[in-house]
C-alpha positions as YAML, in Angstrom:
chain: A
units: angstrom
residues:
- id: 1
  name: UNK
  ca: [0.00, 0.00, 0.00]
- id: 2
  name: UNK
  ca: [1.74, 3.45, -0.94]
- id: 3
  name: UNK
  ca: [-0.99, 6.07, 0.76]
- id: 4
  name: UNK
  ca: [1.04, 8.92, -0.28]
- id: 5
  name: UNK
  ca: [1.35, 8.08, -3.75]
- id: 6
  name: UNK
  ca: [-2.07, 7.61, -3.70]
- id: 7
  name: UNK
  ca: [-2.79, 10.88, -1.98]
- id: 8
  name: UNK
  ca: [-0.54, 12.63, -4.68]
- id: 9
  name: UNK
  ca: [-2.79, 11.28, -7.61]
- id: 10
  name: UNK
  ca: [-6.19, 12.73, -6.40]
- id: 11
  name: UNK
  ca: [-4.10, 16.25, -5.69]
- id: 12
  name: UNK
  ca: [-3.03, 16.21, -9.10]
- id: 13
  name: UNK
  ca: [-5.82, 15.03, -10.94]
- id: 14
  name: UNK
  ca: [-8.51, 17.39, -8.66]
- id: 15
  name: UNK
  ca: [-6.92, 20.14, -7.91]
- id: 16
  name: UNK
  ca: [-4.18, 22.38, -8.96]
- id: 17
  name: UNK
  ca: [-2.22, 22.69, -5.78]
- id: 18
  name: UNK
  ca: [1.51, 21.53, -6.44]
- id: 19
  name: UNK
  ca: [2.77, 17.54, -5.61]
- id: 20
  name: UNK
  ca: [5.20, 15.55, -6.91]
- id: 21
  name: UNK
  ca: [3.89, 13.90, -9.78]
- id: 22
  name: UNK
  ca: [3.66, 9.32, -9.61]
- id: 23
  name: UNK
  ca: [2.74, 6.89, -11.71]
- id: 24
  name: UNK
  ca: [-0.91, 5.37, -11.59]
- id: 25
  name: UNK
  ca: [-0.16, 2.41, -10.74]
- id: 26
  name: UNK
  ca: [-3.04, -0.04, -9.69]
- id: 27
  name: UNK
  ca: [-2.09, -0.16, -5.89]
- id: 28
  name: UNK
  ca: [-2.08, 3.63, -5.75]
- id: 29
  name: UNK
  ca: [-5.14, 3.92, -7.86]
- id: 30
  name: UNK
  ca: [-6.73, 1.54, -5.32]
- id: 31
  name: UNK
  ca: [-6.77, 4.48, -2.61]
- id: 32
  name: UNK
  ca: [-6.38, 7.57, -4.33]
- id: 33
  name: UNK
  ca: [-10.35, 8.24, -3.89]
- id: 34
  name: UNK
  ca: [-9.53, 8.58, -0.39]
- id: 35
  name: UNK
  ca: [-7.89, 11.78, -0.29]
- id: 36
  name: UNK
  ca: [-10.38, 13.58, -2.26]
- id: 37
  name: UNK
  ca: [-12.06, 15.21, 0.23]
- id: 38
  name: UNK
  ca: [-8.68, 16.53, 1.66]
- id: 39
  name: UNK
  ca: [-9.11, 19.05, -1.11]
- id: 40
  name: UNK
  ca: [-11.92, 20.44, -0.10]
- id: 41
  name: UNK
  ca: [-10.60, 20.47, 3.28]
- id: 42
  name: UNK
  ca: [-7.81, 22.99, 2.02]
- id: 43
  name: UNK
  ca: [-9.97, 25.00, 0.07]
- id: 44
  name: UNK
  ca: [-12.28, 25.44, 3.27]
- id: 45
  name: UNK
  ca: [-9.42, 26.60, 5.09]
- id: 46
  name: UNK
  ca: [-8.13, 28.99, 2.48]
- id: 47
  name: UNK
  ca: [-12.17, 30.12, 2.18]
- id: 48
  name: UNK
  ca: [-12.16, 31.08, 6.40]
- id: 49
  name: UNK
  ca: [-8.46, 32.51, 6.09]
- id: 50
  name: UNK
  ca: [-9.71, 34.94, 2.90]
- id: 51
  name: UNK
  ca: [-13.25, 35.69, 5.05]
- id: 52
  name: UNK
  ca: [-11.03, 36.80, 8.50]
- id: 53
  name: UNK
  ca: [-8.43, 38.38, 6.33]
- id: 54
  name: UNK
  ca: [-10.36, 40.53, 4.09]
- id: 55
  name: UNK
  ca: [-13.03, 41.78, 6.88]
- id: 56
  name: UNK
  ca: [-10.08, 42.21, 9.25]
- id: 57
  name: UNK
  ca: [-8.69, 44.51, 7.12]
- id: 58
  name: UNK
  ca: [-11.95, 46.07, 6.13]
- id: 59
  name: UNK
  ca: [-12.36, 45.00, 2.94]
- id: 60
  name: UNK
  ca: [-15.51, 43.28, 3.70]
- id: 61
  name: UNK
  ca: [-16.40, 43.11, -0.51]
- id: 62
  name: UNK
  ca: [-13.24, 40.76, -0.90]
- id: 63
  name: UNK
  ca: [-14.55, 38.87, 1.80]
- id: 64
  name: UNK
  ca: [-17.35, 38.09, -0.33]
- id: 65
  name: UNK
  ca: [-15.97, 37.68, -3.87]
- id: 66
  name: UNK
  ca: [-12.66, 35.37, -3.48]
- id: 67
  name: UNK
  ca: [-14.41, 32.81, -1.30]
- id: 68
  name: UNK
  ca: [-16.43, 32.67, -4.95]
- id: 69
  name: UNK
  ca: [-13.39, 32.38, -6.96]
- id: 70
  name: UNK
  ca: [-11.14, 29.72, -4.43]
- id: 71
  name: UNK
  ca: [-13.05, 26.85, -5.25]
- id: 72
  name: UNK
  ca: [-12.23, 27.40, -8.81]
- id: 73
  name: UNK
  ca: [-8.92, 28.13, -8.74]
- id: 74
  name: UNK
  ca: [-7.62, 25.58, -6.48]
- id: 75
  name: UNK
  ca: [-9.39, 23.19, -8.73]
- id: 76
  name: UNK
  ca: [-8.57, 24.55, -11.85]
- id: 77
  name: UNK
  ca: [-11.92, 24.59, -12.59]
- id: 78
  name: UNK
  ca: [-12.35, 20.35, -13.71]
- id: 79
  name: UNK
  ca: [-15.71, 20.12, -11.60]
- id: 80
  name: UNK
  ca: [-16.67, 23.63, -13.16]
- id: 81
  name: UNK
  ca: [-16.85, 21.84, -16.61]
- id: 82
  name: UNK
  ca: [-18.28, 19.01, -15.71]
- id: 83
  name: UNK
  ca: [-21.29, 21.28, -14.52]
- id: 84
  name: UNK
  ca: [-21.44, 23.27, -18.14]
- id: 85
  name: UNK
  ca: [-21.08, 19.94, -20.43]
- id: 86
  name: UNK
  ca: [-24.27, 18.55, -17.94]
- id: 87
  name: UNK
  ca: [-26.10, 21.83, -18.73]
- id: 88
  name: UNK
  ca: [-25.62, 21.55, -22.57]
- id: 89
  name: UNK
  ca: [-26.44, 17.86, -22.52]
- id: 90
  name: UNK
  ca: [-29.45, 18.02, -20.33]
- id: 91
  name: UNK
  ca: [-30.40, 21.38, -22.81]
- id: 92
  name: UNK
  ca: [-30.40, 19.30, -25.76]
- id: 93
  name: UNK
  ca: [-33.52, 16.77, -24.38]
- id: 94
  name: UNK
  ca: [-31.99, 13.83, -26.55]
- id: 95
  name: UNK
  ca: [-31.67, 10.27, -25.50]
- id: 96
  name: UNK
  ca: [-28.90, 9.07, -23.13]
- id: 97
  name: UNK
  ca: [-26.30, 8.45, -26.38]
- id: 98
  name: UNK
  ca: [-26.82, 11.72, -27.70]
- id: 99
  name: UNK
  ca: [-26.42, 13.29, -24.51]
- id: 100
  name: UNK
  ca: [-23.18, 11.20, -23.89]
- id: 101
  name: UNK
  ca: [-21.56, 12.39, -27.05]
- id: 102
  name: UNK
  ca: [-22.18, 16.61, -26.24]
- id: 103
  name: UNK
  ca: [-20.19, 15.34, -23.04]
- id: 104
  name: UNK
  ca: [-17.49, 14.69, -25.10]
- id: 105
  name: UNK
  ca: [-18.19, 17.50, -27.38]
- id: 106
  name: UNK
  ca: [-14.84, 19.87, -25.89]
- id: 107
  name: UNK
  ca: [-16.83, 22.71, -27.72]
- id: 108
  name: UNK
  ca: [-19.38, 25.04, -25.13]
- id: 109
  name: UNK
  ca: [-23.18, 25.80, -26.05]
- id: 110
  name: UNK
  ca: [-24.86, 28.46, -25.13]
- id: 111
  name: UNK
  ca: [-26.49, 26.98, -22.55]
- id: 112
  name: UNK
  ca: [-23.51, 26.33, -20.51]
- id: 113
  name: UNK
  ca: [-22.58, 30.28, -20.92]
- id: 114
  name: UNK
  ca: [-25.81, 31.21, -19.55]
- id: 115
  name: UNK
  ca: [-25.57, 28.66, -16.63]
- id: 116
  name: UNK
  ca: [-22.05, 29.51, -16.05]
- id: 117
  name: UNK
  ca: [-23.27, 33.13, -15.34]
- id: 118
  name: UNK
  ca: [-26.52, 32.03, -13.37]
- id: 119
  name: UNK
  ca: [-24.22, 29.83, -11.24]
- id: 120
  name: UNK
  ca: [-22.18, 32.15, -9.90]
- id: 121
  name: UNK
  ca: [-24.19, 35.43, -10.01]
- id: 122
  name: UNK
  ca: [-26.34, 32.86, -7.30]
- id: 123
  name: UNK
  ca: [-23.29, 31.85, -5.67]
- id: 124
  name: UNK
  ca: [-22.01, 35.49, -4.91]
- id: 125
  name: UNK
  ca: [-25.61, 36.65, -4.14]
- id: 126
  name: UNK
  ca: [-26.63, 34.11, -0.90]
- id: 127
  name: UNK
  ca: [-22.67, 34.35, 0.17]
- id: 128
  name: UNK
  ca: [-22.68, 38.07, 0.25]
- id: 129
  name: UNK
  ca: [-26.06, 37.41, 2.22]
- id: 130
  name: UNK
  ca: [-25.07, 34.78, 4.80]
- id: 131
  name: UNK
  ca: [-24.26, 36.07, 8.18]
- id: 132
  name: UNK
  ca: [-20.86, 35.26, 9.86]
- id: 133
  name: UNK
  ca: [-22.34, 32.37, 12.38]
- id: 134
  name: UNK
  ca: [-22.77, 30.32, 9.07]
- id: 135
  name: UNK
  ca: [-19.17, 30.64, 7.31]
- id: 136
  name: UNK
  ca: [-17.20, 28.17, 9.57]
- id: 137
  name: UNK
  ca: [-20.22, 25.90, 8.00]
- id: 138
  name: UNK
  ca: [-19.98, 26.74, 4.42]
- id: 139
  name: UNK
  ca: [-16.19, 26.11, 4.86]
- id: 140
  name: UNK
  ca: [-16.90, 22.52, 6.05]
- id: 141
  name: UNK
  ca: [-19.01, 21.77, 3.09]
- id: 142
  name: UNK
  ca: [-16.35, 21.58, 0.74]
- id: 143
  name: UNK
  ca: [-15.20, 17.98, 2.29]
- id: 144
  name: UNK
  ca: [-18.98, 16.86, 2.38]
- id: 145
  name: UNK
  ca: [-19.44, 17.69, -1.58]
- id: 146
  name: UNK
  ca: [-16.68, 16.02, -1.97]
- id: 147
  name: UNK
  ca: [-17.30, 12.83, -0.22]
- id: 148
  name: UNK
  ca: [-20.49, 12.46, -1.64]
- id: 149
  name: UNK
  ca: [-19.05, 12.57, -4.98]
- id: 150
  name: UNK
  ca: [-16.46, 10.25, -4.20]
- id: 151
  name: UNK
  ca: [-18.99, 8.01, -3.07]
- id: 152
  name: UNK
  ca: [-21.19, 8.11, -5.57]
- id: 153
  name: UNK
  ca: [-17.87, 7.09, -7.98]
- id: 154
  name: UNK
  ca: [-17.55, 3.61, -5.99]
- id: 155
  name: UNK
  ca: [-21.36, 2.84, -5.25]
- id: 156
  name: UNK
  ca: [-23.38, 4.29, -8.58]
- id: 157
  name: UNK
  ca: [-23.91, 2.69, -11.59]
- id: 158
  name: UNK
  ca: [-21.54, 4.18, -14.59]
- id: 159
  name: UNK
  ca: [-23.02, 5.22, -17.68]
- id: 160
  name: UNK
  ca: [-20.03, 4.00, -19.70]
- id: 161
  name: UNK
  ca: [-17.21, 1.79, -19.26]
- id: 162
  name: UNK
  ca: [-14.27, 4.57, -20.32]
- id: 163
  name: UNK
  ca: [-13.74, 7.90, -18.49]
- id: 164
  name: UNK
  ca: [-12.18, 9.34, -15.86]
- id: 165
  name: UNK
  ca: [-15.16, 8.46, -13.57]
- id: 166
  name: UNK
  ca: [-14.83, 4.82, -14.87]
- id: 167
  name: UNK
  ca: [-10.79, 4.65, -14.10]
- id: 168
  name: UNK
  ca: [-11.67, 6.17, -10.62]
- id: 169
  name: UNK
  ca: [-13.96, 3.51, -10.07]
- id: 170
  name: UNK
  ca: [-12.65, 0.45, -11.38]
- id: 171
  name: UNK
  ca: [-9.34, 0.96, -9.52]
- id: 172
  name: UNK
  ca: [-10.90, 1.96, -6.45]
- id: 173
  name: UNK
  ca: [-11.02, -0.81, -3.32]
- id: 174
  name: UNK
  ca: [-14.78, -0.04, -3.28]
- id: 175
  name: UNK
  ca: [-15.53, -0.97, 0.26]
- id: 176
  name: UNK
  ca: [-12.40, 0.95, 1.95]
- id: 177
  name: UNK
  ca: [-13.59, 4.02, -0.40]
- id: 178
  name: UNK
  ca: [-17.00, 4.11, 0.69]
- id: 179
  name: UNK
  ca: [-16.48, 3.32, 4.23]
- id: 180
  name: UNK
  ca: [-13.99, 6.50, 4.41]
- id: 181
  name: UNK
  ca: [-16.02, 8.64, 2.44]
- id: 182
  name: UNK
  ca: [-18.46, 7.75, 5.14]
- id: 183
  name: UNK
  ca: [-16.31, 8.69, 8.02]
- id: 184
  name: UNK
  ca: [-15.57, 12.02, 6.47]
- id: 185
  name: UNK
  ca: [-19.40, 12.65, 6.16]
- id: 186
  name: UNK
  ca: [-19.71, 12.19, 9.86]
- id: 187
  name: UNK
  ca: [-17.04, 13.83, 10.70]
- id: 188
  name: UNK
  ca: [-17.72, 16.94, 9.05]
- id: 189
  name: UNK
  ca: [-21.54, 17.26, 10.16]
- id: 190
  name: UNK
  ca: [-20.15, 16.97, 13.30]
- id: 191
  name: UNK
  ca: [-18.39, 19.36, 13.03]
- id: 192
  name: UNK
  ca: [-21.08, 21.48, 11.50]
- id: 193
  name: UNK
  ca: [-22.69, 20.49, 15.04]
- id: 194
  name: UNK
  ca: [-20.30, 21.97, 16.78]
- id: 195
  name: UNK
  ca: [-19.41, 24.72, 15.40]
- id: 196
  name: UNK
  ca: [-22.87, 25.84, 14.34]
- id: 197
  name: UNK
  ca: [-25.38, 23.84, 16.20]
- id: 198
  name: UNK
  ca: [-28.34, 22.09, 15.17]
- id: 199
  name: UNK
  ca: [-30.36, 24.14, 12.24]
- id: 200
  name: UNK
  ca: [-27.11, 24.29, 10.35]
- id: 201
  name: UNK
  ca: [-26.51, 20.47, 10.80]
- id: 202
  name: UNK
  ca: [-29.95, 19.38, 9.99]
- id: 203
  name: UNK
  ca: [-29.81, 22.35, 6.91]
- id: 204
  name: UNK
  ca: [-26.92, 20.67, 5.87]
- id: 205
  name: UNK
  ca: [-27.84, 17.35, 6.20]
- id: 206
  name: UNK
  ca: [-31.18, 17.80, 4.77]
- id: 207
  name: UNK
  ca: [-30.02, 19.85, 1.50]
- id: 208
  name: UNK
  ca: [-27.19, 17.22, 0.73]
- id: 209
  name: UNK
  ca: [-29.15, 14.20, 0.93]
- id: 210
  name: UNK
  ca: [-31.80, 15.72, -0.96]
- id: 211
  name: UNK
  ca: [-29.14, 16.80, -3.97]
- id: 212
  name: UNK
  ca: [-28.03, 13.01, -3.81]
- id: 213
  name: UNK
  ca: [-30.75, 11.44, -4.65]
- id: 214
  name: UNK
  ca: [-31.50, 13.79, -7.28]
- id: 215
  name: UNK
  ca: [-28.19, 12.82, -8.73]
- id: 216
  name: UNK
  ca: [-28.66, 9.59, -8.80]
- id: 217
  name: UNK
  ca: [-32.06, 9.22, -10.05]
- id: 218
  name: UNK
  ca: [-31.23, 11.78, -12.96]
- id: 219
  name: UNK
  ca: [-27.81, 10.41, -14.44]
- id: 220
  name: UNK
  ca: [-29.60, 7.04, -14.50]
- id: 221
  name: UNK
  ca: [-33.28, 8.31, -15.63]
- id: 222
  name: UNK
  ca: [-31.39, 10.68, -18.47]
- id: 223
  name: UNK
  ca: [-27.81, 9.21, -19.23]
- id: 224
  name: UNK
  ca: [-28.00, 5.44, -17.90]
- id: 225
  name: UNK
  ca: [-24.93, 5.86, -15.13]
- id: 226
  name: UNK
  ca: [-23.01, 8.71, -14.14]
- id: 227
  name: UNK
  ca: [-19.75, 9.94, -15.39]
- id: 228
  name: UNK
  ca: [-16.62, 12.11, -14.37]
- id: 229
  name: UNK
  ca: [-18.80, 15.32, -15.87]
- id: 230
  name: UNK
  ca: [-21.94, 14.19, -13.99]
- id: 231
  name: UNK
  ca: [-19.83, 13.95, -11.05]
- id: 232
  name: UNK
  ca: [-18.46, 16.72, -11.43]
- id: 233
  name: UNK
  ca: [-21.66, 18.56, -11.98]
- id: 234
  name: UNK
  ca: [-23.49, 16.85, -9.00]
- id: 235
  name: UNK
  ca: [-20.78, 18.31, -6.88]
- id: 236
  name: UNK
  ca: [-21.25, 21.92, -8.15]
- id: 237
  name: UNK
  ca: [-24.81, 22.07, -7.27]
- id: 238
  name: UNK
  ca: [-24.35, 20.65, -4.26]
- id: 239
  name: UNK
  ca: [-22.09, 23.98, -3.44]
- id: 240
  name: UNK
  ca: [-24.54, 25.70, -4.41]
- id: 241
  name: UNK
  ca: [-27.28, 24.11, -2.83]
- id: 242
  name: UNK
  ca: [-25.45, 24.22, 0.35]
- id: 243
  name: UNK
  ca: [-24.85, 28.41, 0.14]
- id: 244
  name: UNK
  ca: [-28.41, 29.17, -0.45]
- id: 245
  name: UNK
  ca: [-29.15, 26.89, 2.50]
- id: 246
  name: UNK
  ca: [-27.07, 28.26, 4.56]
- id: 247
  name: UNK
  ca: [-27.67, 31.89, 3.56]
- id: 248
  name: UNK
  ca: [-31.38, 31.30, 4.59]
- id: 249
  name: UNK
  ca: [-30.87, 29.84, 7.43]
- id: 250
  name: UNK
  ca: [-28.52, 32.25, 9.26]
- id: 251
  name: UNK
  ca: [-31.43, 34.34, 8.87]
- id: 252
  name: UNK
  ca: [-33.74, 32.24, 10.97]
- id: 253
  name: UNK
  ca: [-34.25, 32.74, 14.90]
...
């Protein structure tokens, strides 16, 4: 077992932040799903470090923009266009093969432009609108998208047998995958617990279960499995489930 050659494949393949660079082999493929959600862990802690920074130094409107823009830079932006290939496919109301090939179609529709720009003018809109009790929550959620989507990789049915999601999931030791991505889950609503108490918990809980099993009865109803795009895509609206959510309820007594 080589963990942190395993560790150094999901960094590199999710994320932009700089490792050394391994060979896939199929022991460190095995595991690599494991560290996903580390990613989100750092991008939640550069999200609280911008937040304090930026209102510390009264510059409370950078506060509220970057923590928009992290996500996407850390990640370079690969679950970004998973979300705007989903939009153009699901825009096209064809059968599952058609929409299959406009997810490999590297050109963008216009649907995806006008999604990208709904996205995050929505994004910035509940963030700038969320009061500060909520933000060590929305910094947590990054690890929960992210095990969810990891999970769903080792436990959903995959709508073809090629594709990053595919490689993910046939090298993945299924059962050690999903039982982690489990333990981060709990984990991190715990910590949502603690931090936040129970309306953000149950909010949180709540949203992301709901946003789960609309993933996984749409990429089977519409495109027979899911795939690194769909996955991708599922956790993208799960962000931004999870700010609107969160926005609302911080304004609850």
């Amino acid at each position: 077992m080589n963990l942190p050659g395993s560790m150094m494949i999901a960094f590199s393949m999710y994320s932009r932040i700089p490792v050394p660079q391994v060979q896939w082999t199929k022991e460190r493929m095995k595991y690599a799903m494991c560290f996903f959600p580390l990613i989100g862990a750092v991008i939640g802690l550069m999200e609280y470090g911008a937040i304090f920074l930026f209102r510390t130094m009264g510059f409370p409107f950078l506060a509220q923009i970057l923590p928009v823009v992290i996500p996407v830079a850390v990640t370079g932006g690969i679950h970004m266009d998973g979300l705007l290939d989903v939009i153009d496919a699901k825009s096209s109301h064809g059968e599952s093969e058609k929409k299959l090939e406009i997810l490999k179609d590297p050109h963008t529709g216009a649907f995806a432009i006008i999604g990208c720009g709904i996205y995050f003018l929505l994004y910035l809109a509940f963030l700038m609108e969320m009061r500060p009790v909520m933000i060590p929550a929305f910094c947590i959620t990054f690890v929960i998208t992210r095990a969810l989507s990891g999970l769903s990789v080792v436990t959903f049915p995959m709508a073809k047998k090629s594709g990053l999601a595919a490689a993910f999931s046939d090298g993945a030791h299924k059962r050690v995958v999903g039982t982690v991505m489990v333990l981060y889950l709990i984990i991190s609503l715990l910590a949502v617990w603690l931090l936040t108490g129970v309306p953000a918990v149950s909010g949180v809980f709540a949203i992301s279960f709901m946003v789960f099993l609309y993933y996984y009865h749409m990429s089977k109803r519409e495109f027979g499995g899911i795939t690194g795009d769909l996955a991708g895509y599922f956790l993208q609206i799960l962000e931004l489930a999870l700010v609107m959510g969160l926005a609302i309820l911080s304004h609850m007594k």
